[in-house]
Structures are given as structure tokens and as C-alpha cells.
Amino acid sequence: MLAPSSPPDYAIEARGLDKTYGAQGKGKPVHALKAVDLAIPRGSFFGLLGPNGAGKSTFINTLGGLVKKSGGTASIWGHDIDADPMNARGAIGIVPQELNMDPFFSPAEALEIQAGYYGVPKSERKTEEILRAVGLWDKRDAYARTLSGGMKRRMLVAKAMVHSPPVLVLDEPTAGVDVELRRQLWDYVRALHAGGVTIVLTTHYLEEAQELCDTIAIINHGKVIACEPTHKLISRLDQKTLVVTPQTPLAPPLRGFEDIVFAQRPTGAFTLTYKTSQHSVEELLDRIRAAGVTIKDLSIEEPDLEDVFVELTA
Ligand code: ADP
């Protein structure tokens, strides 16, 4: 494979990427990607988040050559997908959403076939190494149809890695995968990342993205509405929630908190969600006491990705 002389700054770079499905057809066209600009830094663990129908798969499948874009440009590892499709394709491994596998091949055979498809010479194949890494070495000679759902999912990751691409994309990889297998999958993906592979993950599990990804883009209705380091994205929400359990149950309404979002919880606690730039905990505690409440217990909840997501996609 022809590599650029120095590694690119961006593993994936899309400029004005546009896709309309059914532009010529009879049905109503769907504008799935609207002039998407997205630069995924080399070496990142990147999350592409968005609700169902946001355009995540369309974006991924355009890169993989499964969807023909309507406009714009995209490059993978510095190779333009139009001008240099062979090298672009060779630089990326995509783990698809669906578990589509030939039921008659064993994991070992399937990897050999995939490696052949990518033109990996026999001497450079890593069938054993990959199968061990995804915990399928014991199953190397089993029929694919005898594998569990989680094993099939790991097989898809294995297949995506046969040509040692510098960029691995996982499209909703843990939908329907149980906790233990999910952990195993992430252990492997993390090891790949530690070895220098750029990881792109599409998911609607916010918790997963928050835990794994160092950078996150949020896509909604075919547009990128945020793209930042994860911690920065979360700190964007200038908000915290004070959770107060009163000594005696509150007889609502609590007066004097009209400038703050007040809510009650079934546990008997009440919450005050406030802007950290406008209020301090000290001030709120004074006001709670002034309202005649004796505090039994107290905690502060920080915003998480879910809050940011809700705010941005609302
Ligand atoms: P996501 O992966 O974020 O759930 P998709 O990329 O699958 O979103 O879909 C984006 C939009 O494009 C949705 O409105 C979806 O219905 C539409 N879409 C996806 N694939 C096709 C297709 N093959 N033909 C027509 N419309 C499609």
C-alpha cells in the first residue's frame, strides 16, 4: 500500500459531505447528510453520536464505499475516496451493524478469505493473533452458524482488522451484546487504540461514548452540531444539581427559588438545578435554610453527556 510520506493529521477528513437518498426516484428524497465537515484526528478514540436516523451509518457507509455521496469530499488516512479509492479502502476497517456472515465458513477460514480479498500475502496474515485477541481461537474451526451473537460480533471486528488498517470504525457495535462480551470487545478495541489505531465509534449509548471516547461529534438531522474533546463538551453545560434531603418532608412549594429549576424526587429529596456562573452552593444553602428547611443530607450532581446531548438535540 502506498503510504503518504508522513502520517496525516486527520485519520478521516470530510468536507461538505452531502447525501440525498432517492434524488432521482419517485419517493420523497431524504437529505441524510447536509454538507458535513468533520475532521477526525489521527490517534483519537472518536465518538460519532446521534439519535436514530441522524445520518451516522450514511456517513460511515460513504467512507466504506457502500453509499455513493451526492457531494463534497472525503479522505481516509490522506487518500481521497474518489481519486484514490484503493488506498482509501485499504486504510479503513469497518465493523458493520448487521451480523451478516456466511454460515458455512469457520472463523479461521473467514479471516483467510477476507485477507485474500484485501490481497494480504499469506506470510503477513495474522489469523491466529487476531482470533486470539478477540477470544475466538478456541472456535477457529467451528461453523459460523454455531457461534453466539456476541461471538459473531467479535468475528466482525476480527474481519475488519485482517488488513491491519490504521483506522477502525465500529458502527453501533454493542447493540444487543451482553455486558461481559461488551467488556471483552472494549478490551480488544482499547488495545488496538493503544497500539496506534484510530478508533471511530458510532453509538447512541451515551455512557459508553463518555467512558471510551476522547473526542465526540454529535450529529443530528444530517448535520454536525458539536465536535469537541469529551471533557470540553461536558463542561459546556454551565449547570449543576444540588440534591437536598430535608429533615422533615417538604410541604411544597418551596418559596424563593423562582430563578432556579426546582424538582422533587420520589425519595423525598428535592433538587435545585442551577447555573454555576450565576449561583454558588454557599448562596443556595443559605437560601434553603432561610426557607426554613433543615438539611439532613446533601450531594451535588454534575452534568454528563446525556444532559449535553439532550440540550443540543432538543
Ligand atoms: P443513523 O445511522 O444515524 O441511524 P442513517 O444514516 O441510517 O442514520 O439514516 C439517515 C437518514 O437516511 C434516515 O432518515 C434514514 O431513513 C435515511 N436512509 C438511510 N438509508 C437509506 C436508504 N438506503 N434509502 C433511503 N433512505 C435512507
Coordinates of C-alpha atoms and ligand atoms in Angstrom, one line a residue:
M1 CA 0.0 0.0 0.0
L2 CA 1.2 3.5 -0.9
A3 CA 1.5 5.4 2.3
P4 CA 1.8 9.2 2.4
S5 CA 5.3 10.2 3.4
S6 CA 4.3 11.4 6.8
P7 CA 1.2 10.3 8.6
P8 CA -1.8 12.6 8.1
D9 CA -3.1 14.9 10.9
Y10 CA -6.5 13.5 10.3
A11 CA -7.5 9.9 10.0
I12 CA -10.7 10.9 8.3
E13 CA -11.5 14.2 6.8
A14 CA -14.9 15.1 5.3
R15 CA -15.6 18.4 3.7
G16 CA -19.1 19.4 2.6
L17 CA -20.1 15.8 2.5
D18 CA -23.6 15.5 1.2
K19 CA -26.0 12.7 0.7
T20 CA -29.6 12.7 -0.6
Y21 CA -31.2 9.3 -0.9
G22 CA -33.7 8.8 -3.7
A23 CA -32.9 12.1 -5.5
Q24 CA -34.0 10.6 -8.8
G25 CA -36.7 8.2 -7.6
K26 CA -40.4 8.6 -7.2
G27 CA -40.5 8.7 -3.4
K28 CA -39.7 11.7 -1.3
P29 CA -35.9 12.3 -1.3
V30 CA -34.1 12.1 2.1
H31 CA -31.4 14.6 2.7
A32 CA -29.3 12.3 5.1
L33 CA -26.1 14.3 5.2
K34 CA -26.1 18.1 4.9
A35 CA -22.7 19.5 3.9
V36 CA -20.9 17.6 6.8
D37 CA -17.4 18.9 7.7
L38 CA -15.7 16.5 10.1
A39 CA -12.1 16.0 10.8
I40 CA -11.2 13.0 12.9
P41 CA -7.7 13.4 14.5
R42 CA -5.2 10.6 13.9
G43 CA -4.9 8.5 17.1
S44 CA -8.1 9.6 18.6
F45 CA -10.8 7.4 20.1
F46 CA -13.6 9.3 18.4
G47 CA -17.3 9.0 19.1
L48 CA -20.0 9.8 16.5
L49 CA -23.2 10.2 18.4
G50 CA -26.6 10.9 17.3
P51 CA -30.2 9.8 17.6
N52 CA -31.6 7.2 15.2
G53 CA -31.8 8.5 11.7
A54 CA -29.3 11.2 12.3
G55 CA -27.0 10.1 9.5
K56 CA -24.3 8.1 11.3
S57 CA -24.5 5.0 9.2
T58 CA -24.7 7.1 6.0
F59 CA -21.5 8.8 6.9
I60 CA -19.7 5.6 7.7
N61 CA -21.0 3.8 4.6
T62 CA -20.0 6.7 2.4
L63 CA -16.4 6.2 3.7
G64 CA -16.7 2.5 3.1
G65 CA -17.9 2.9 -0.4
L66 CA -21.3 1.3 0.3
V67 CA -23.1 4.6 -0.2
K68 CA -22.4 6.9 -3.1
K69 CA -22.2 10.5 -1.9
S70 CA -24.1 13.3 -3.6
G71 CA -21.5 16.0 -3.0
G72 CA -18.4 17.1 -1.1
T73 CA -15.1 15.2 -0.5
A74 CA -13.8 12.7 2.0
S75 CA -10.4 11.2 2.6
I76 CA -9.2 8.4 4.7
W77 CA -5.6 8.5 6.0
G78 CA -4.9 11.2 3.4
H79 CA -6.4 9.2 0.5
D80 CA -9.3 10.8 -1.3
I81 CA -12.1 8.2 -1.6
D82 CA -12.7 9.3 -5.3
A83 CA -9.2 9.9 -6.5
D84 CA -7.6 7.0 -4.6
P85 CA -10.3 4.5 -3.7
M86 CA -7.9 1.5 -3.3
N87 CA -5.7 3.2 -0.7
A88 CA -8.6 4.8 1.0
R89 CA -10.4 1.5 1.3
G90 CA -7.2 -0.2 2.5
A91 CA -6.7 2.3 5.3
I92 CA -10.1 1.6 7.0
G93 CA -11.7 -1.4 8.6
I94 CA -15.4 -1.1 9.2
V95 CA -17.4 -3.3 11.6
P96 CA -20.9 -3.2 10.2
Q97 CA -24.1 -3.1 12.3
E98 CA -25.7 -6.2 10.9
L99 CA -24.5 -9.7 11.7
N100 CA -24.2 -10.8 8.1
M101 CA -21.9 -13.8 7.9
D102 CA -21.5 -16.8 5.7
P103 CA -22.8 -19.7 7.9
F104 CA -20.5 -22.3 6.2
F105 CA -17.1 -20.9 7.0
S106 CA -15.3 -21.3 10.2
P107 CA -13.7 -18.2 11.9
A108 CA -10.2 -19.2 10.6
E109 CA -11.5 -19.7 7.1
A110 CA -13.5 -16.5 7.1
L111 CA -10.4 -14.5 8.1
E112 CA -8.2 -16.2 5.4
I113 CA -10.8 -15.4 2.8
Q114 CA -11.1 -11.8 4.0
A115 CA -7.3 -11.4 4.0
G116 CA -7.2 -12.8 0.4
Y117 CA -9.8 -10.3 -0.6
Y118 CA -7.6 -7.5 0.7
G119 CA -4.5 -9.0 -1.0
V120 CA -2.7 -9.7 2.2
P121 CA 0.1 -12.1 1.4
K122 CA 0.0 -15.5 3.3
S123 CA 3.2 -14.7 5.1
E124 CA 1.7 -11.4 6.5
R125 CA -1.6 -12.9 7.7
K126 CA -2.4 -12.7 11.4
T127 CA -5.3 -15.1 11.6
E128 CA -4.1 -16.6 14.9
E129 CA -3.1 -13.4 16.5
I130 CA -6.5 -11.7 15.6
L131 CA -8.6 -14.7 16.7
R132 CA -6.7 -14.9 20.0
A133 CA -7.2 -11.2 20.6
V134 CA -11.0 -11.4 20.1
G135 CA -11.2 -14.6 22.2
L136 CA -12.2 -16.9 19.3
W137 CA -9.1 -19.0 18.9
D138 CA -10.9 -21.9 20.5
K139 CA -13.7 -21.6 18.0
R140 CA -11.4 -21.3 15.0
D141 CA -12.8 -24.4 13.3
A142 CA -16.4 -24.0 14.3
Y143 CA -19.1 -23.2 11.8
A144 CA -20.2 -19.6 11.9
R145 CA -23.8 -20.6 12.4
T146 CA -22.8 -22.3 15.7
L147 CA -21.4 -19.0 17.1
S148 CA -23.3 -17.0 19.6
G149 CA -24.4 -13.4 18.8
G150 CA -21.5 -12.0 20.8
M151 CA -19.0 -14.2 19.1
K152 CA -20.3 -13.2 15.7
R153 CA -20.0 -9.6 16.7
R154 CA -16.3 -10.2 17.7
M155 CA -15.8 -12.0 14.4
L156 CA -16.9 -8.9 12.5
V157 CA -14.2 -6.9 14.4
A158 CA -11.7 -9.6 13.5
K159 CA -12.6 -9.4 9.9
A160 CA -12.3 -5.6 9.8
M161 CA -8.7 -5.9 11.1
V162 CA -7.3 -8.5 8.7
H163 CA -5.5 -5.9 6.6
S164 CA -4.2 -4.0 9.7
P165 CA -5.9 -0.7 8.8
P166 CA -4.8 2.3 10.7
V167 CA -8.5 3.3 11.2
L168 CA -11.1 1.1 12.7
V169 CA -14.8 2.1 12.5
L170 CA -17.4 0.4 14.7
D171 CA -21.0 1.1 13.8
E172 CA -23.2 0.5 16.9
P173 CA -21.0 -2.5 17.9
T174 CA -22.6 -3.3 21.2
A175 CA -26.3 -3.2 20.4
G176 CA -27.6 -6.4 21.9
V177 CA -24.3 -7.6 23.2
D178 CA -24.3 -8.6 26.9
V179 CA -22.1 -6.9 29.5
E180 CA -19.3 -9.4 29.7
L181 CA -18.9 -9.6 25.9
R182 CA -19.1 -5.9 25.7
R183 CA -16.2 -5.6 28.1
Q184 CA -14.1 -8.1 26.1
L185 CA -14.8 -6.2 22.9
W186 CA -13.7 -3.0 24.5
D187 CA -10.6 -4.5 25.9
Y188 CA -9.6 -5.5 22.4
V189 CA -10.5 -2.2 20.9
R190 CA -8.7 -0.3 23.6
A191 CA -5.6 -2.4 23.0
L192 CA -5.8 -1.6 19.3
H193 CA -6.1 2.1 20.2
A194 CA -3.1 1.8 22.5
G195 CA -1.2 0.3 19.6
G196 CA -1.9 3.4 17.5
V197 CA -5.1 2.6 15.7
T198 CA -7.6 5.5 15.3
I199 CA -11.0 4.3 16.5
V200 CA -14.3 5.7 15.4
L201 CA -17.3 4.5 17.2
T202 CA -20.9 5.3 16.4
T203 CA -23.3 4.8 19.2
H204 CA -26.4 6.0 20.9
Y205 CA -25.1 4.7 24.3
L206 CA -24.0 8.0 25.7
E207 CA -22.4 6.4 28.7
E208 CA -20.2 4.2 26.5
A209 CA -19.1 7.2 24.5
Q210 CA -18.4 9.2 27.6
E211 CA -16.3 6.4 29.0
L212 CA -14.3 5.5 25.9
C213 CA -14.1 8.4 23.6
D214 CA -11.6 11.3 23.9
T215 CA -13.4 13.3 21.3
I216 CA -17.1 13.4 20.4
A217 CA -19.1 14.7 17.5
I218 CA -22.8 15.0 17.8
I219 CA -24.8 14.6 14.6
N220 CA -28.5 15.4 14.2
H221 CA -30.7 15.6 11.2
G222 CA -27.6 15.1 8.9
K223 CA -25.7 18.0 10.5
V224 CA -22.7 18.0 12.9
I225 CA -23.9 20.2 15.8
A226 CA -20.8 19.7 18.0
C227 CA -17.3 18.3 17.8
E228 CA -15.1 18.7 20.8
P229 CA -12.9 16.8 23.3
T230 CA -15.3 14.9 25.6
H231 CA -14.5 16.9 28.7
K232 CA -14.9 20.2 27.0
L233 CA -18.3 19.1 25.6
I234 CA -19.5 18.3 29.0
S235 CA -18.1 21.4 30.6
R236 CA -20.1 23.4 28.1
L237 CA -23.1 22.9 30.3
D238 CA -22.8 25.5 32.9
Q239 CA -25.0 23.6 35.3
K240 CA -25.0 21.5 38.4
T241 CA -27.8 20.0 40.5
L242 CA -27.9 20.2 44.3
V243 CA -29.7 17.3 45.8
V244 CA -31.1 18.0 49.2
T245 CA -32.8 15.6 51.6
P246 CA -34.7 17.6 54.2
Q247 CA -35.0 16.5 57.8
T248 CA -38.8 16.6 57.5
P249 CA -40.7 16.1 54.2
L250 CA -41.2 19.3 52.3
A251 CA -44.6 20.8 52.1
P252 CA -44.4 22.4 48.6
P253 CA -44.0 24.8 47.2
L254 CA -40.6 26.0 48.4
R255 CA -40.6 29.7 48.1
G256 CA -37.8 31.9 46.9
F257 CA -36.4 29.7 44.2
E258 CA -38.2 31.1 41.2
D259 CA -34.8 31.7 39.4
I260 CA -33.7 28.1 39.8
V261 CA -35.1 24.8 38.4
F262 CA -36.7 23.1 41.3
A263 CA -37.9 19.4 41.3
Q264 CA -38.8 16.8 43.8
R265 CA -37.7 13.1 43.8
P266 CA -39.8 10.1 45.0
T267 CA -37.1 9.6 47.7
G268 CA -38.3 12.7 49.4
A269 CA -35.2 14.7 48.3
F270 CA -35.6 17.8 46.2
T271 CA -33.2 19.2 43.6
L272 CA -32.1 22.6 42.6
T273 CA -30.5 22.8 39.2
Y274 CA -28.5 26.0 38.8
K275 CA -26.1 27.8 36.6
T276 CA -22.7 27.7 38.2
S277 CA -21.9 31.0 36.6
Q278 CA -24.8 32.6 38.4
H279 CA -25.1 30.9 41.8
S280 CA -22.8 29.3 44.4
V281 CA -23.6 26.4 46.7
E282 CA -23.0 28.7 49.6
E283 CA -25.7 31.0 48.5
L284 CA -28.1 28.2 47.8
L285 CA -27.6 26.6 51.2
D286 CA -28.2 30.0 52.9
R287 CA -31.4 30.3 50.9
I288 CA -32.6 26.8 51.7
R289 CA -32.1 27.4 55.4
A290 CA -33.8 30.8 55.1
A291 CA -36.8 29.0 53.7
G292 CA -37.0 27.0 56.9
V293 CA -35.6 23.7 55.7
T294 CA -33.3 21.7 57.9
I295 CA -30.9 19.7 55.7
K296 CA -30.4 16.0 56.5
D297 CA -28.3 15.1 53.6
L298 CA -26.7 16.8 50.6
S299 CA -25.0 16.0 47.3
I300 CA -24.1 17.6 44.0
E301 CA -24.6 16.1 40.6
E302 CA -22.5 17.1 37.7
P303 CA -23.9 17.2 34.2
D304 CA -23.0 14.3 31.9
L305 CA -23.0 13.7 28.2
E306 CA -26.7 12.8 28.3
D307 CA -27.5 16.4 29.5
V308 CA -25.4 17.9 26.8
F309 CA -26.9 15.6 24.2
V310 CA -30.5 16.5 25.3
E311 CA -29.7 20.2 25.3
L312 CA -28.0 20.1 21.8
T313 CA -30.5 17.8 20.1
A314 CA -33.7 19.2 21.7
Ligands
ADP1 P1 -28.3 6.6 11.7 O1 -27.2 5.7 11.4 O2 -27.8 7.8 12.5 O3 -29.5 6.0 12.5 P2 -28.9 6.7 8.9 O4 -27.6 7.1 8.2 O5 -29.2 5.2 8.9 O6 -29.0 7.2 10.4 O7 -30.1 7.4 8.2 C1 -30.2 8.8 7.9 C2 -31.5 9.1 7.1 O8 -31.4 8.5 5.9 C3 -32.7 8.5 7.8 O9 -33.8 9.4 7.5 C4 -32.9 7.2 7.0 O10 -34.3 6.9 7.0 C5 -32.4 7.6 5.6 N1 -31.9 6.4 4.9 C6 -30.9 5.6 5.3 N2 -30.6 4.7 4.4 C7 -31.4 4.9 3.3 C8 -31.6 4.3 2.1 N3 -30.9 3.3 1.7 N4 -32.6 4.8 1.3 C9 -33.4 5.9 1.7 N5 -33.2 6.5 2.8 C10 -32.3 6.0 3.7

